[in-house]
PDB file of C-alpha atoms in Angstrom:
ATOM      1  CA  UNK A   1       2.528 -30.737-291.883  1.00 72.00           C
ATOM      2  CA  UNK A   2       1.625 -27.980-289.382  1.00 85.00           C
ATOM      3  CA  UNK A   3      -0.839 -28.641-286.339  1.00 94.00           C
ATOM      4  CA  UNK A   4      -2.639 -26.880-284.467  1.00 97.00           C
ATOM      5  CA  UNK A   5      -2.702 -26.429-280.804  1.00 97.00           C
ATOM      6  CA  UNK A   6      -5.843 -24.744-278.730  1.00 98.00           C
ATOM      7  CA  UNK A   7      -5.574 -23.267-275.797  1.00 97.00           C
ATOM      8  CA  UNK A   8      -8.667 -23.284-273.593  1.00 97.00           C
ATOM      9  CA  UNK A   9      -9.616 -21.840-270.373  1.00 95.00           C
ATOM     10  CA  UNK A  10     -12.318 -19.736-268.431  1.00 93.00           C
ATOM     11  CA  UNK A  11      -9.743 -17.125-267.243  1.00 90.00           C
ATOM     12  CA  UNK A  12      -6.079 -16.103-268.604  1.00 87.00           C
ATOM     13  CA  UNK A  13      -5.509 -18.894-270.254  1.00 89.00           C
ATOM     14  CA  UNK A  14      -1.611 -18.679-268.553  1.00 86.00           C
ATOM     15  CA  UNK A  15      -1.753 -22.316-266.909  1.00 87.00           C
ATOM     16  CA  UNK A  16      -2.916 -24.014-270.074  1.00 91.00           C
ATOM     17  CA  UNK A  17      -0.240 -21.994-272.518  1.00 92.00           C
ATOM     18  CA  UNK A  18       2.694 -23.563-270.058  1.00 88.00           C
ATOM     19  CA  UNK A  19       1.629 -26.812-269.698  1.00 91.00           C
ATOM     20  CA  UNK A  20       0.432 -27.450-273.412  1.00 93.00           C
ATOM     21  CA  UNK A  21       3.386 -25.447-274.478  1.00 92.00           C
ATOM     22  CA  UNK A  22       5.793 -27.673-272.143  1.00 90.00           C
ATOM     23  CA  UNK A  23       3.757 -30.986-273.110  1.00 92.00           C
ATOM     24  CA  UNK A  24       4.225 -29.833-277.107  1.00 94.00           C
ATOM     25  CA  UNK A  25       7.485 -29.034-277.027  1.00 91.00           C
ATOM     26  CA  UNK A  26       8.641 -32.416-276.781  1.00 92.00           C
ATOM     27  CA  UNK A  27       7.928 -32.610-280.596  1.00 94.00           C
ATOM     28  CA  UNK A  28      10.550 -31.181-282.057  1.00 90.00           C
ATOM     29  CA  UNK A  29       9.552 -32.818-285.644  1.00 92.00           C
ATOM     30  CA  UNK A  30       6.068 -31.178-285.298  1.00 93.00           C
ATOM     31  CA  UNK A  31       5.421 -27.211-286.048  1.00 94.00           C
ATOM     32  CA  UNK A  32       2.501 -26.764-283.954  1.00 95.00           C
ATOM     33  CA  UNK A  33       0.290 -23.274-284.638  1.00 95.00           C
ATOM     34  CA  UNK A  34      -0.566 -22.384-281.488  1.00 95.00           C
ATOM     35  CA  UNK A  35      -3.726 -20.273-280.399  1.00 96.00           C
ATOM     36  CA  UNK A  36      -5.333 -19.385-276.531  1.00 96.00           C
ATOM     37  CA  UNK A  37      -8.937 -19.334-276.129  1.00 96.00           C
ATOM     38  CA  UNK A  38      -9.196 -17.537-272.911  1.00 95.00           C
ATOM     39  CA  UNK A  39     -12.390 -16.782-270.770  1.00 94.00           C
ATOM     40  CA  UNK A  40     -14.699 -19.441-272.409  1.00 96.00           C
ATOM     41  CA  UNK A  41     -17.214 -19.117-269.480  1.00 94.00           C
ATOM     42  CA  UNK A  42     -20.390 -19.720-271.074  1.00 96.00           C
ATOM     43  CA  UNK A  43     -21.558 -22.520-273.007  1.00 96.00           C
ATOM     44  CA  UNK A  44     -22.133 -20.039-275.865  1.00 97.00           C
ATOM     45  CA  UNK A  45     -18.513 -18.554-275.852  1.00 97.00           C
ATOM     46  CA  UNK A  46     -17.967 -22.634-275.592  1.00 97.00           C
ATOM     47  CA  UNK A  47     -20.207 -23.253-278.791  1.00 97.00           C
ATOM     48  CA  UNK A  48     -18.197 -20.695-280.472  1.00 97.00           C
ATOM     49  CA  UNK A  49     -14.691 -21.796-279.746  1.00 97.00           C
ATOM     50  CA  UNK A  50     -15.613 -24.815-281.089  1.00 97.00           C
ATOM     51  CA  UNK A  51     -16.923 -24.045-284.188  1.00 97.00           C
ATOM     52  CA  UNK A  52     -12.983 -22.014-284.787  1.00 97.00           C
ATOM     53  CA  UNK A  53     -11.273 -25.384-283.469  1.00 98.00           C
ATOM     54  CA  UNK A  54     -13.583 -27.733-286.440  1.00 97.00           C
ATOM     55  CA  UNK A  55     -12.794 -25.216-288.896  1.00 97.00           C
ATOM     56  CA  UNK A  56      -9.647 -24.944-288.141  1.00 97.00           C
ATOM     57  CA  UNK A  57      -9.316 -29.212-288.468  1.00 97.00           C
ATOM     58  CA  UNK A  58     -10.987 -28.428-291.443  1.00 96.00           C
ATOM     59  CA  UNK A  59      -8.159 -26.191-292.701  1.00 95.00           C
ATOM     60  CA  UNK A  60      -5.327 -28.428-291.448  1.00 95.00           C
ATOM     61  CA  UNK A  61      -6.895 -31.866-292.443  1.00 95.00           C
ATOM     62  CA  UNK A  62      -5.480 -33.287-289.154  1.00 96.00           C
ATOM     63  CA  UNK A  63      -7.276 -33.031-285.742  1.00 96.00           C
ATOM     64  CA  UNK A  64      -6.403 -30.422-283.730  1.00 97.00           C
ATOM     65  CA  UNK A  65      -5.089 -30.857-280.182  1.00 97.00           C
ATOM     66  CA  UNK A  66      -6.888 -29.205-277.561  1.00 97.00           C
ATOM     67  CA  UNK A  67      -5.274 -28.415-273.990  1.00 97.00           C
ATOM     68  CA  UNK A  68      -8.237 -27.271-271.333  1.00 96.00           C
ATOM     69  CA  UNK A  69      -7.970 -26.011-267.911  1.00 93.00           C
ATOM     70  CA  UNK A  70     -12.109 -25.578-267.807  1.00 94.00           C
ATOM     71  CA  UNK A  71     -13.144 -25.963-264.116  1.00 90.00           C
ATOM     72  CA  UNK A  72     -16.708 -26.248-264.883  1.00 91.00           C
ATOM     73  CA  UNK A  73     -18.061 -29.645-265.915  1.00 90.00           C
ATOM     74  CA  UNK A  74     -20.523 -28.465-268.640  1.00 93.00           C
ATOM     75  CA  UNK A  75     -18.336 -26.905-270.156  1.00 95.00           C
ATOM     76  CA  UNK A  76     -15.593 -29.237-270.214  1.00 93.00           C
ATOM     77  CA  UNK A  77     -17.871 -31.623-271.688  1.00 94.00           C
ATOM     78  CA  UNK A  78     -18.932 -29.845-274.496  1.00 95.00           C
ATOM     79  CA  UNK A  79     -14.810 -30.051-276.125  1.00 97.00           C
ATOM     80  CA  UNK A  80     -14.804 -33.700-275.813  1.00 96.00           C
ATOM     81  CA  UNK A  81     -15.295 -33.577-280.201  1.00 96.00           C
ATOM     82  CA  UNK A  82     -14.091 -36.257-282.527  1.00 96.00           C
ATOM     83  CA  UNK A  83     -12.531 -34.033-284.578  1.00 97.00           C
ATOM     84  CA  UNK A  84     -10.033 -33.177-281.627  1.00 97.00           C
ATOM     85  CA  UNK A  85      -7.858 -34.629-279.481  1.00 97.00           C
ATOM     86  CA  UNK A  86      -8.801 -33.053-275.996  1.00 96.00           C
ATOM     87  CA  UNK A  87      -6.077 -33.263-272.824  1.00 95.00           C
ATOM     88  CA  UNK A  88      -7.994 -32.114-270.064  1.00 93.00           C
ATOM     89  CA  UNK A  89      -5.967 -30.758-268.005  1.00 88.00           C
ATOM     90  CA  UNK A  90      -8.382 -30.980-264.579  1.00 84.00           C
ATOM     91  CA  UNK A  91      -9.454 -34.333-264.966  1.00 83.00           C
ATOM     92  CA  UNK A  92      -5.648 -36.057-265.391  1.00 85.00           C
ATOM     93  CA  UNK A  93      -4.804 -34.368-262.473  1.00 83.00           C
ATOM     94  CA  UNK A  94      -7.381 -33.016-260.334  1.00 81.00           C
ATOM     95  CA  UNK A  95      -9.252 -35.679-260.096  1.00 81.00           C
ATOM     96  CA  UNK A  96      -6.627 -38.282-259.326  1.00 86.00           C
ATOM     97  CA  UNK A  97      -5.414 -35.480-256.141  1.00 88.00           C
ATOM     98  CA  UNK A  98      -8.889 -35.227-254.626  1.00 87.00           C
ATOM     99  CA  UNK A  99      -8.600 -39.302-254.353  1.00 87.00           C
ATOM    100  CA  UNK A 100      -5.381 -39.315-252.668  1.00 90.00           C
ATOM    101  CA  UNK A 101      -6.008 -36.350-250.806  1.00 91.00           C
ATOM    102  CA  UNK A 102      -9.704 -37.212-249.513  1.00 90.00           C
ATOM    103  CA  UNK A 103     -11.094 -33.830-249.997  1.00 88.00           C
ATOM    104  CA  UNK A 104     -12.742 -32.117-253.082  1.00 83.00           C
ATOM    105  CA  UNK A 105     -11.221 -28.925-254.709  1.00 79.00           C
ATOM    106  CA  UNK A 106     -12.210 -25.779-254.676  1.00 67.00           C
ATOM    107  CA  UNK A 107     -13.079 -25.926-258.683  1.00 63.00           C
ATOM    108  CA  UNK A 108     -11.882 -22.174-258.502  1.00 64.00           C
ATOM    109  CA  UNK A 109     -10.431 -20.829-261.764  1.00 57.00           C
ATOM    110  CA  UNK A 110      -7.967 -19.017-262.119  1.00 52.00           C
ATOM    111  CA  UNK A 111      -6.256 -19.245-258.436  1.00 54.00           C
ATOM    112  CA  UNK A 112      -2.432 -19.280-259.825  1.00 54.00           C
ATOM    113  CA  UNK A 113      -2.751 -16.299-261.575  1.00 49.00           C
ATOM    114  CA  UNK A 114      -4.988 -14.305-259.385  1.00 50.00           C
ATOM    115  CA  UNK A 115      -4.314 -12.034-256.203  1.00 47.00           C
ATOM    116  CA  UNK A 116      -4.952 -14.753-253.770  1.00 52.00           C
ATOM    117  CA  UNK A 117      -2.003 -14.032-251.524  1.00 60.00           C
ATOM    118  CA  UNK A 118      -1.806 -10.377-251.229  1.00 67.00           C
ATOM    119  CA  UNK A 119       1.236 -10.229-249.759  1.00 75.00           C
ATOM    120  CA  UNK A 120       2.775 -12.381-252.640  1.00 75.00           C
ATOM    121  CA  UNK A 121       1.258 -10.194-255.226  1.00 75.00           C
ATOM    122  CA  UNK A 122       2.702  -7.138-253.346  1.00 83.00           C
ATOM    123  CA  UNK A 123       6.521  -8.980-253.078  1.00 83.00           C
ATOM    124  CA  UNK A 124       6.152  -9.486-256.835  1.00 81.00           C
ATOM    125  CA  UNK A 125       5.212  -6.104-257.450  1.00 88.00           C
ATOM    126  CA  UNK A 126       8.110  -4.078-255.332  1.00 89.00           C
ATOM    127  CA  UNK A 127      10.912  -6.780-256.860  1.00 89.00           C
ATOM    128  CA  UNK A 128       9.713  -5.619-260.495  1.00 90.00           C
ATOM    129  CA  UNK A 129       9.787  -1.688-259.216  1.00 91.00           C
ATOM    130  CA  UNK A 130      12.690  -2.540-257.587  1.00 90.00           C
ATOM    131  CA  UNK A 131      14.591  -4.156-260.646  1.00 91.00           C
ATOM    132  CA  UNK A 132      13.030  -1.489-262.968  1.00 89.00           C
ATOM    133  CA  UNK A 133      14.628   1.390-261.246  1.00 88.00           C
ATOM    134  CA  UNK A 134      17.331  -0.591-260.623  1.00 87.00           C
ATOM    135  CA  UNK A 135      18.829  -1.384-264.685  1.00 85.00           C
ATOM    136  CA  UNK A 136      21.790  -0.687-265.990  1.00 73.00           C
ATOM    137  CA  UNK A 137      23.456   1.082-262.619  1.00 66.00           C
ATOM    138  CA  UNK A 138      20.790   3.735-263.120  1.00 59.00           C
ATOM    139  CA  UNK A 139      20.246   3.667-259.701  1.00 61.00           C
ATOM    140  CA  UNK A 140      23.645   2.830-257.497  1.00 67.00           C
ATOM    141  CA  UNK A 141      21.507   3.678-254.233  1.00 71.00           C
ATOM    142  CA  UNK A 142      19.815   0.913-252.280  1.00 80.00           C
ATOM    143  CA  UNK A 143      22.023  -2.005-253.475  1.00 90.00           C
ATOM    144  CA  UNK A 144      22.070  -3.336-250.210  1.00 90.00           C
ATOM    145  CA  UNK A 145      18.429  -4.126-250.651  1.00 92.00           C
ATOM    146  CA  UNK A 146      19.197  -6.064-253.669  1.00 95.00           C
ATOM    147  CA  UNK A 147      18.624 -10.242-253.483  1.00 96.00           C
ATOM    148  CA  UNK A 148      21.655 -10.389-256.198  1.00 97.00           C
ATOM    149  CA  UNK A 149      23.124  -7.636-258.262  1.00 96.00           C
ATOM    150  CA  UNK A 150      24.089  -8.990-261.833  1.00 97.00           C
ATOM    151  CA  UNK A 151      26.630  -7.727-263.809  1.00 97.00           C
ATOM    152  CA  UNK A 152      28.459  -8.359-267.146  1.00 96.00           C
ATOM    153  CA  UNK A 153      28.743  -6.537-270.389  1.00 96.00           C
ATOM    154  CA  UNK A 154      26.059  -4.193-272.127  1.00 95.00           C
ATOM    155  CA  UNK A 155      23.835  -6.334-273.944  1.00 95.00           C
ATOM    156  CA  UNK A 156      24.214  -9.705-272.635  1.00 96.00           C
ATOM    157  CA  UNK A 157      20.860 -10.398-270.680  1.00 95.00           C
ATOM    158  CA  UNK A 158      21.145  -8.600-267.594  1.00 96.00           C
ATOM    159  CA  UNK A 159      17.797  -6.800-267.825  1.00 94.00           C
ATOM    160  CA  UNK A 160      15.408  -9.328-269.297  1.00 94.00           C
ATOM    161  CA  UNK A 161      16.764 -11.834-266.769  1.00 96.00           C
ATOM    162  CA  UNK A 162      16.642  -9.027-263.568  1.00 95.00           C
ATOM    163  CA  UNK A 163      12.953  -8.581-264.428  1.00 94.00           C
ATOM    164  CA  UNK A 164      11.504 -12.403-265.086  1.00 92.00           C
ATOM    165  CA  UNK A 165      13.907 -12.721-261.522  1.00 95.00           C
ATOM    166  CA  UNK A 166      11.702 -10.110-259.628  1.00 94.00           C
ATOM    167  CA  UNK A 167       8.064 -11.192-261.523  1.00 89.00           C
ATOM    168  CA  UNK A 168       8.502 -14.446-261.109  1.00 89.00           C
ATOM    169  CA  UNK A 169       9.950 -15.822-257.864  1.00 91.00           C
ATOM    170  CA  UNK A 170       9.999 -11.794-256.313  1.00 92.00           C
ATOM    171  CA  UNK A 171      13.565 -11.654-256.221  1.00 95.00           C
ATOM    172  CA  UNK A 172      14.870  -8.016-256.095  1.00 95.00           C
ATOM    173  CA  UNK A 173      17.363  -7.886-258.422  1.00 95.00           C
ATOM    174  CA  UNK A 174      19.443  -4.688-260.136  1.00 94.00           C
ATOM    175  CA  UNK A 175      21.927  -5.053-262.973  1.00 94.00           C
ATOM    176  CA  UNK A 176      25.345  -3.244-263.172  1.00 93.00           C
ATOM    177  CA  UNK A 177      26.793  -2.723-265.980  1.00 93.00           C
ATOM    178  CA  UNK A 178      30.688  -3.580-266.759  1.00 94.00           C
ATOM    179  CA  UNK A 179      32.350  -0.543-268.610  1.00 91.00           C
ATOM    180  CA  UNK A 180      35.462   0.010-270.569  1.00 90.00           C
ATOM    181  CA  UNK A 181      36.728   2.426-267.914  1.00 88.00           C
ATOM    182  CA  UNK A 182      36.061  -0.377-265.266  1.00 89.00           C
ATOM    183  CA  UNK A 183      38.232  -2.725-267.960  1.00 92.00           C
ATOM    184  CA  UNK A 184      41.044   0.158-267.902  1.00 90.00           C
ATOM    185  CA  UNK A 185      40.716   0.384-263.928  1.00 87.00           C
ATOM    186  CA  UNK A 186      41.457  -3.128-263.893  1.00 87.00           C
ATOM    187  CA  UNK A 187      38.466  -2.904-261.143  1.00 88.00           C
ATOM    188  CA  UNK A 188      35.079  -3.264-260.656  1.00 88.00           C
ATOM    189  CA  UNK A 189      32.686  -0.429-260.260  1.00 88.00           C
ATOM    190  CA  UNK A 190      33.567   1.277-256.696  1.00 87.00           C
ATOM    191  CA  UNK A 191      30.038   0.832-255.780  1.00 88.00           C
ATOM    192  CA  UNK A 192      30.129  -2.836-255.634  1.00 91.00           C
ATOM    193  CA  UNK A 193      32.802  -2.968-253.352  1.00 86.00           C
ATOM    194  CA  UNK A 194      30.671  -3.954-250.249  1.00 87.00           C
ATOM    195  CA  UNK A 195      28.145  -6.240-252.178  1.00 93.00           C
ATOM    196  CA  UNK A 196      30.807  -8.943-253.156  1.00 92.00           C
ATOM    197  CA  UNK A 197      28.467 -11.445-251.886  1.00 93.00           C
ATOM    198  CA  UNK A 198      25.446 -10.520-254.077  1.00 96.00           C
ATOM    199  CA  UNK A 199      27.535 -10.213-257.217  1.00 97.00           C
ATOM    200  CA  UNK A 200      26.208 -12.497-260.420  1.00 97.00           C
ATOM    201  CA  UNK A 201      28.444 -12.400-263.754  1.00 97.00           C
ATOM    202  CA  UNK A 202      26.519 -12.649-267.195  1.00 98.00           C
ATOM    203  CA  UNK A 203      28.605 -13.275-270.375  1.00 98.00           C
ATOM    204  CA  UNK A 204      28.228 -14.034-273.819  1.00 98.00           C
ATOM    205  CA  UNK A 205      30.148 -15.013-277.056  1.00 98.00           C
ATOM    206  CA  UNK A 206      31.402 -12.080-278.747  1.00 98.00           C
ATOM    207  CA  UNK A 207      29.735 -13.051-282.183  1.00 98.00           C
ATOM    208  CA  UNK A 208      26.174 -13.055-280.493  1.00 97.00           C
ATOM    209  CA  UNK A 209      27.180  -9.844-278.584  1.00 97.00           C
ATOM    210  CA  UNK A 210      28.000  -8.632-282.083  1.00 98.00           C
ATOM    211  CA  UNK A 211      24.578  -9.557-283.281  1.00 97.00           C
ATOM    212  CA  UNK A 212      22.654  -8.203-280.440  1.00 97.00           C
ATOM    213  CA  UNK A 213      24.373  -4.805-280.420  1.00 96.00           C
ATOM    214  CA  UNK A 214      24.300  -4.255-284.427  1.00 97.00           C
ATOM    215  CA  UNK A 215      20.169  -5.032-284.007  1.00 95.00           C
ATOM    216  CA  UNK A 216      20.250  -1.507-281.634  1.00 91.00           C
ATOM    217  CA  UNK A 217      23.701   0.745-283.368  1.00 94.00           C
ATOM    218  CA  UNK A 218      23.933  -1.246-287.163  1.00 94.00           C
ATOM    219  CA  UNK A 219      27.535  -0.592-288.271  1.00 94.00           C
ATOM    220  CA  UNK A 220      28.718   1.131-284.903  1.00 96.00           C
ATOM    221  CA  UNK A 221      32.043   0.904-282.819  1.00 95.00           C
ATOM    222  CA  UNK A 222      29.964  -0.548-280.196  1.00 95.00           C
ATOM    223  CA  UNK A 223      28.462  -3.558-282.277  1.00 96.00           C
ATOM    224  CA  UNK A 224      32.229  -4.550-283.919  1.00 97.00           C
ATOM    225  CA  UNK A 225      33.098  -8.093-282.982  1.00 97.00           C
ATOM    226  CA  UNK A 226      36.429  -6.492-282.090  1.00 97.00           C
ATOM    227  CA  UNK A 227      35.289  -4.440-279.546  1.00 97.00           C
ATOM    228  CA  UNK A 228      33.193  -7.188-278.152  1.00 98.00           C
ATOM    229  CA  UNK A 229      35.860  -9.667-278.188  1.00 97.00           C
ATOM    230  CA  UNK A 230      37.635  -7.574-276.387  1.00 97.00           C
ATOM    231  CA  UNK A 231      34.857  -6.310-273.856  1.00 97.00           C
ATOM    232  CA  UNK A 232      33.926  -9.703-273.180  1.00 98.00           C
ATOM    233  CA  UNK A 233      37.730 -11.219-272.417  1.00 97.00           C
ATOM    234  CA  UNK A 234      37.979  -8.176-269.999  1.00 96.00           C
ATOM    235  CA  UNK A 235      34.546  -9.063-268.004  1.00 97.00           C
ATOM    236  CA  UNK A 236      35.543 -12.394-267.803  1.00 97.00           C
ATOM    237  CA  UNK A 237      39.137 -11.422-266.342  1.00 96.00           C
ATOM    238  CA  UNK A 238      37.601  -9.107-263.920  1.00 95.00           C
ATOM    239  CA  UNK A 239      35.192 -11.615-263.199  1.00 95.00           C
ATOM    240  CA  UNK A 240      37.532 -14.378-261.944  1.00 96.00           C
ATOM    241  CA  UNK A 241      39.641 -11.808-260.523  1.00 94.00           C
ATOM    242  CA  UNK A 242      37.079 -10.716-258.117  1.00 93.00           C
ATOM    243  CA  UNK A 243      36.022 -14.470-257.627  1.00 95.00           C
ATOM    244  CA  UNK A 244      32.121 -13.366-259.117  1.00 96.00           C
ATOM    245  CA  UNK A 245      30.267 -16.663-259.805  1.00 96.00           C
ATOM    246  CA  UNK A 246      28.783 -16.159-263.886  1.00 97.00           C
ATOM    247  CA  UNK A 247      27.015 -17.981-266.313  1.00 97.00           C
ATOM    248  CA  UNK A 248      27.684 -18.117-270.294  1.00 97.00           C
ATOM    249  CA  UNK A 249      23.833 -16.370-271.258  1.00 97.00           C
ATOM    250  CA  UNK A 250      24.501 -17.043-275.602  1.00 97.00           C
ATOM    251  CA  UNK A 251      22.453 -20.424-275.313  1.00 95.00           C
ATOM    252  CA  UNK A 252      20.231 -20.176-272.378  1.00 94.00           C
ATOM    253  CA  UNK A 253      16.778 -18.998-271.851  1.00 93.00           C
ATOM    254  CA  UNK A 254      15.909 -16.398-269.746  1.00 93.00           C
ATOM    255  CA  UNK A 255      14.111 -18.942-267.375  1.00 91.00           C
ATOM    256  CA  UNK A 256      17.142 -21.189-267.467  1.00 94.00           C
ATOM    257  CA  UNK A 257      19.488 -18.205-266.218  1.00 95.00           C
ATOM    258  CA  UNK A 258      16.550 -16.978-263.664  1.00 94.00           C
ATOM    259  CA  UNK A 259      16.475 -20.469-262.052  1.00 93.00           C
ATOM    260  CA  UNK A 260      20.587 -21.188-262.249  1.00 95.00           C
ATOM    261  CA  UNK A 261      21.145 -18.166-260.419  1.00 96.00           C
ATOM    262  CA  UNK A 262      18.804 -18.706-257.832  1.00 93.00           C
ATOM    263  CA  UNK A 263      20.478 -22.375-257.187  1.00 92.00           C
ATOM    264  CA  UNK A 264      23.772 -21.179-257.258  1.00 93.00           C
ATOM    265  CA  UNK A 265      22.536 -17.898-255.073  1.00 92.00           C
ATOM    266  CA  UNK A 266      21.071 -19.512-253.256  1.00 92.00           C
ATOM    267  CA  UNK A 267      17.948 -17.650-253.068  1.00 92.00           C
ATOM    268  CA  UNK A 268      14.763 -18.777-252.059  1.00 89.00           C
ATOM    269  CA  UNK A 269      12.180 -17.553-254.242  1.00 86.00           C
ATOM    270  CA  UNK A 270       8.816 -15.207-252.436  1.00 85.00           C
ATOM    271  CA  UNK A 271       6.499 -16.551-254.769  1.00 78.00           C
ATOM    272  CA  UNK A 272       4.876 -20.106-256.136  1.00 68.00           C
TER     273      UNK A 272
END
């Protein structure tokens, strides 16, 4: 039987997706439905939230659970309901900081997500400019800026990973693409020659490869398993040829890769 899972906050709603999302997750047995309430900042956008989450217990015929970031004590109040169970967030642990801490917070919302370091926000925004015009070996200029260049076959999570990199610790990071004439060169890319030390491989099983590629070209030279057997052997030789540190993307998330490469980069990230 599906539950439901609310999402409630006075801004974004971000910090209250993660943790509920992390905290839920852990059920594997349980398909939650889940839904953000964002920018409940009045006791009458509060009023009407809560008439969606009773309906909505209604509808289910199980209580709904209810993850709040609310700052504001009114309103956190008012989605203490028996016909939900309510984590709140701030009081499990908020409360028990200011006590070890000795001083009161600033009962701010919405201070993770906001522009409260300017010159994070601006590191953040020139990594994901940076990474943009940086994909795919558009741009072969200004690699020595790069944090870490990543490289590997087309299609095998270069880009995604390259951008959550730069938006979310404001690493710069550009993807380079591996070609068949670099496979025939028996090479990599000339280019890359004097960035050994930033280079990050990316592979993938040729069946998923095959997948991925036949989702963009159905039926196409380019999506055959053959070709991507062969692609990928040839990465992987020129890889551990050239001595290029790289990570198997087929079962990973994109915020498992991000945070491997940055161990193994070494990297420190520009933004928390």
């Amino acid at each position: 039987m599906p539950r439901t899972a609310f999402f409630v906050s006075g801004r974004t709603g971000i910090t209250a997706e993660m943790l509920g999302h992390s905290l839920i997750s852990q059920f594997e047995e349980v398909n939650f439905r889940r839904i953000t309430l964002p920018y409940i900042d009045s006791v009458d956008k509060a009023r009407e939230a809560i008439v969606q989450i009773r309906e909505q217990a209604l509808t289910d015929g199980v209580r709904p659970v209810i993850f709040s970031t609310l700052i504001d004590e009114e309103l956190r109040q008012c989605f203490y309901i028996e016909e939900a169970l309510t984590v709140d967030i701030f009081a499990t642990f908020i409360k028990p900081l200011e006590e070890e801490l000795g001083v009161q917070s600033s009962h701010t919302a919405g201070k993770v997500h906001g522009i409260a370091n300017f010159e994070e926000y601006k590191n953040r925004i020139d990594a994901v400019n940076y990474s943009m015009s940086h994909d795919d070996g558009g741009v072969s200029r200004n690699l020595a800026d790069a944090d870490v260049i990543l490289v590997g076959v087309s299609r095998a999570g270069k880009t995604p990973t390259c951008l959550y990199l730069a938006l979310q610790y404001g690493i710069k990071a550009a993807n380079y693409p591996l070609t068949p004439e670099d496979f025939n060169d028996h090479a990599l890319p000339r280019v890359l020659g004097n960035h050994r030390n930033k280079l990050f491989g990316l592979t993938i099983q040729p069946e998923r490869l095959s997948q991925i590629r036949a989702e963009r070209k159905p039926g196409s030279h380019y999506a055959s398993i053959d070709i991507c057997r062969a692609e990928v052997a040839e990465a992987e030789t020129l890889m551990k040829q050239a001595q290029i540190p790289y990570l198997n993307t087929t079962t990973l998330s994109i915020e498992e890769l991000a945070s491997s490469i940055l161990h193994h980069s070494g990297l420190k990230r520009r933004l928390f």
